[in-house]
Tab-separated table of C-alpha atoms in Angstrom:
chain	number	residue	atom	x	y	z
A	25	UNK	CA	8.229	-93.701	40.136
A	26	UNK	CA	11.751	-95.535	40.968
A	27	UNK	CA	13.141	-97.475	38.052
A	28	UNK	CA	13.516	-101.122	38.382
A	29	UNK	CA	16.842	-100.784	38.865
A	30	UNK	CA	16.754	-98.131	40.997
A	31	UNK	CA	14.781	-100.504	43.121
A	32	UNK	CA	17.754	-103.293	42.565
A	33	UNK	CA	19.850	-101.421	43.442
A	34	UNK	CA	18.647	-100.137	46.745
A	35	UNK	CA	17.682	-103.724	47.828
A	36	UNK	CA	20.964	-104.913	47.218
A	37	UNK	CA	23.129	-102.642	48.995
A	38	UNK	CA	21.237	-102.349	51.411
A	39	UNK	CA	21.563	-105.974	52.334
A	40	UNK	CA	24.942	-106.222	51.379
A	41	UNK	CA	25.979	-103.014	54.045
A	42	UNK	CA	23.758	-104.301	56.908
A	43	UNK	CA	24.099	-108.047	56.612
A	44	UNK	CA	26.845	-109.783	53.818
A	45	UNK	CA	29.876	-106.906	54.255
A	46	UNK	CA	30.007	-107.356	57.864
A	47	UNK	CA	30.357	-111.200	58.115
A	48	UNK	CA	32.193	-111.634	54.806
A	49	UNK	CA	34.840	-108.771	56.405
A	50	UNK	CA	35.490	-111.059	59.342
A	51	UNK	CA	36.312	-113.694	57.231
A	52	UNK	CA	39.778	-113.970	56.706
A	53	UNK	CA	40.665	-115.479	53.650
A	54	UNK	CA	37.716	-113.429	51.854
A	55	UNK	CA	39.383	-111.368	49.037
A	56	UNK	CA	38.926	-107.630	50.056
A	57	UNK	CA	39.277	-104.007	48.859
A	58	UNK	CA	40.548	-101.376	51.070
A	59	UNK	CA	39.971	-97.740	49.626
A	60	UNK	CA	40.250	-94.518	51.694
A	61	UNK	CA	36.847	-92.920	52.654
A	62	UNK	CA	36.778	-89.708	50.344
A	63	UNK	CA	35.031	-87.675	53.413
A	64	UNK	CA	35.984	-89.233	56.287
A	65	UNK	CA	39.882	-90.100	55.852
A	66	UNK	CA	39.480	-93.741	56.968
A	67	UNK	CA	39.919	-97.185	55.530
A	68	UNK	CA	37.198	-98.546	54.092
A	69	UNK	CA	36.987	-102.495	53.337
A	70	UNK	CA	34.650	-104.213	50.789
A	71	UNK	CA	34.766	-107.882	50.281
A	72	UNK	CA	35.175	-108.317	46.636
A	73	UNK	CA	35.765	-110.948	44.026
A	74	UNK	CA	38.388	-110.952	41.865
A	75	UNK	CA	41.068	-112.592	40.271
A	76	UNK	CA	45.462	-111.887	40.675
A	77	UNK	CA	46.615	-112.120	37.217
A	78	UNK	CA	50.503	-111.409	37.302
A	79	UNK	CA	51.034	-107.932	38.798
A	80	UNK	CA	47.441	-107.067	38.785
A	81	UNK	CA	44.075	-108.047	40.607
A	82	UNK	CA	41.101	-107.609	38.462
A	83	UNK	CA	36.812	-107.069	39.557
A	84	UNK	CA	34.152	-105.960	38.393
A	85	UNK	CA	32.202	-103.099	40.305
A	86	UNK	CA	28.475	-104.230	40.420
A	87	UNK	CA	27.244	-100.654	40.588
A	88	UNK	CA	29.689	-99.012	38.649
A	89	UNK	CA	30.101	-95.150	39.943
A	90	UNK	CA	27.299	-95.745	42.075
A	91	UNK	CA	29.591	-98.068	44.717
A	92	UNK	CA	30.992	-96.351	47.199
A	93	UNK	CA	34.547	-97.859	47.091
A	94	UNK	CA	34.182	-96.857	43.531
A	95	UNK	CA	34.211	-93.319	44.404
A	96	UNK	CA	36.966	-93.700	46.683
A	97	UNK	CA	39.212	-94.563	44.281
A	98	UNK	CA	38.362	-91.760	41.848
A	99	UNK	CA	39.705	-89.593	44.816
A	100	UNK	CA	42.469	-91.533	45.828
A	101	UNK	CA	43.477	-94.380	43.889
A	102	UNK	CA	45.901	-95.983	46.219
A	103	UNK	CA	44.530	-99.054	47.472
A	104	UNK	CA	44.945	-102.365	49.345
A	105	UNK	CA	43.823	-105.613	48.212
A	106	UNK	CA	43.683	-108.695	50.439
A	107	UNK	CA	44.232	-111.617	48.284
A	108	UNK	CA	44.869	-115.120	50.043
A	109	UNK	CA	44.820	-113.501	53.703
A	110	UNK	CA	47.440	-111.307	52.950
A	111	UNK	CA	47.468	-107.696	52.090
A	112	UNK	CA	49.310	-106.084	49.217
A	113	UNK	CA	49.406	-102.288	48.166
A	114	UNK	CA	48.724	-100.576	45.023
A	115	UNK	CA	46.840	-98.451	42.701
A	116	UNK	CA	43.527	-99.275	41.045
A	117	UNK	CA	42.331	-97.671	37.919
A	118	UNK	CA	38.651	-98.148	36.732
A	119	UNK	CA	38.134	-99.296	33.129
A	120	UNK	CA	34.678	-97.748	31.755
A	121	UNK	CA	35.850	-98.735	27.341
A	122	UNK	CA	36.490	-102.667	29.068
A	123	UNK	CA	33.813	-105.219	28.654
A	124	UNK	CA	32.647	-106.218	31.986
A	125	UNK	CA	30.793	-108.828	30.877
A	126	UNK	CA	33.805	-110.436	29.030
A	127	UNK	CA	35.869	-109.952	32.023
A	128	UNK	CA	33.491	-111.290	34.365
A	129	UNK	CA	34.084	-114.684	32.180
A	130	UNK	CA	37.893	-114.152	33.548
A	131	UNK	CA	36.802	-114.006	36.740
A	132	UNK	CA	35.951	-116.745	39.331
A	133	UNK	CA	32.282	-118.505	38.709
A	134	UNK	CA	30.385	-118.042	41.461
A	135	UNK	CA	31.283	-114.497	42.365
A	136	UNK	CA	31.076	-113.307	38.304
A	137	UNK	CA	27.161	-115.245	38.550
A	138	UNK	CA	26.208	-113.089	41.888
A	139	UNK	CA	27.815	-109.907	40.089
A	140	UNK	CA	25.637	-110.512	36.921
A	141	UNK	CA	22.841	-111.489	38.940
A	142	UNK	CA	22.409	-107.891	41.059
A	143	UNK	CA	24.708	-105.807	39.074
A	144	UNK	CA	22.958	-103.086	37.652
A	145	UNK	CA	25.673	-101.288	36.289
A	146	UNK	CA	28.822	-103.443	35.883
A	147	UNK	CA	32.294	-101.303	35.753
A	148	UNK	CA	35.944	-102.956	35.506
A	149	UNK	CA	38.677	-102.163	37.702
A	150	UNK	CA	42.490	-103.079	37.888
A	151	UNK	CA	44.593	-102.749	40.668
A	152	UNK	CA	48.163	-102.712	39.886
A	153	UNK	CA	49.708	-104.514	42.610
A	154	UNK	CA	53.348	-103.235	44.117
A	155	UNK	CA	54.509	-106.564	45.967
């Protein structure tokens, strides 16, 4: 029998990849990843939340190694972030030892609540921004 969050998780990515990523990627001021499918070659966008601090843009991964964009960067870390409608370059690192759930408190309100809400395995990442 599926775990509960098994069953989370399945319900939530499945709405976010056939209804929320779609319109939130048209969107252009929406703050998004851009990762390099590990099979397929290609960009792959995800609208994320986040937060630029300095040189860096910091989120929090609601499935952890189970997200897809996740495992794109563990085989390519290079990266674009889109931050304020415009995109920047660099390379994200995930950050298993960091407290998510501190960092989420970091993190803008509303997106950190929806994260905590249907996370069911929260992961930090930093992106190390180049311009």
């Amino acid at each position: 029998m599926p775990r509960n969050d098994d069953r989370k998780f399945q319900a939530v990515t499945a709405f976010q990849r056939r209804i929320l990523n779609p319109v939130m990627r048209r969107i252009p001021f929406q703050t998004a990843l851009e990762t390099t499918g590990r099979t397929s070659g290609l960009p792959r966008r995800t609208p994320v939340g986040g937060r630029r601090v300095g040189d860096s843009f910091w989120l929090v991964s609601e499935h952890g190694e189970r997200s897809q964009y996740i495992r794109n960067i563990r085989a390519n870390s290079r990266v674009r972030v889109r931050i304020g409608g415009r995109w920047h370059g660099g390379t994200a690192h995930v950050l298993p030892d960091d407290d998510a759930v501190a960092r989420l408190r970091t993190l803008p309100r509303s997106n950190s609540a929806v994260v905590r809400l249907v996370g069911t395995d929260l992961l930090t990442v930093r992106v190390d921004l180049e311009d």
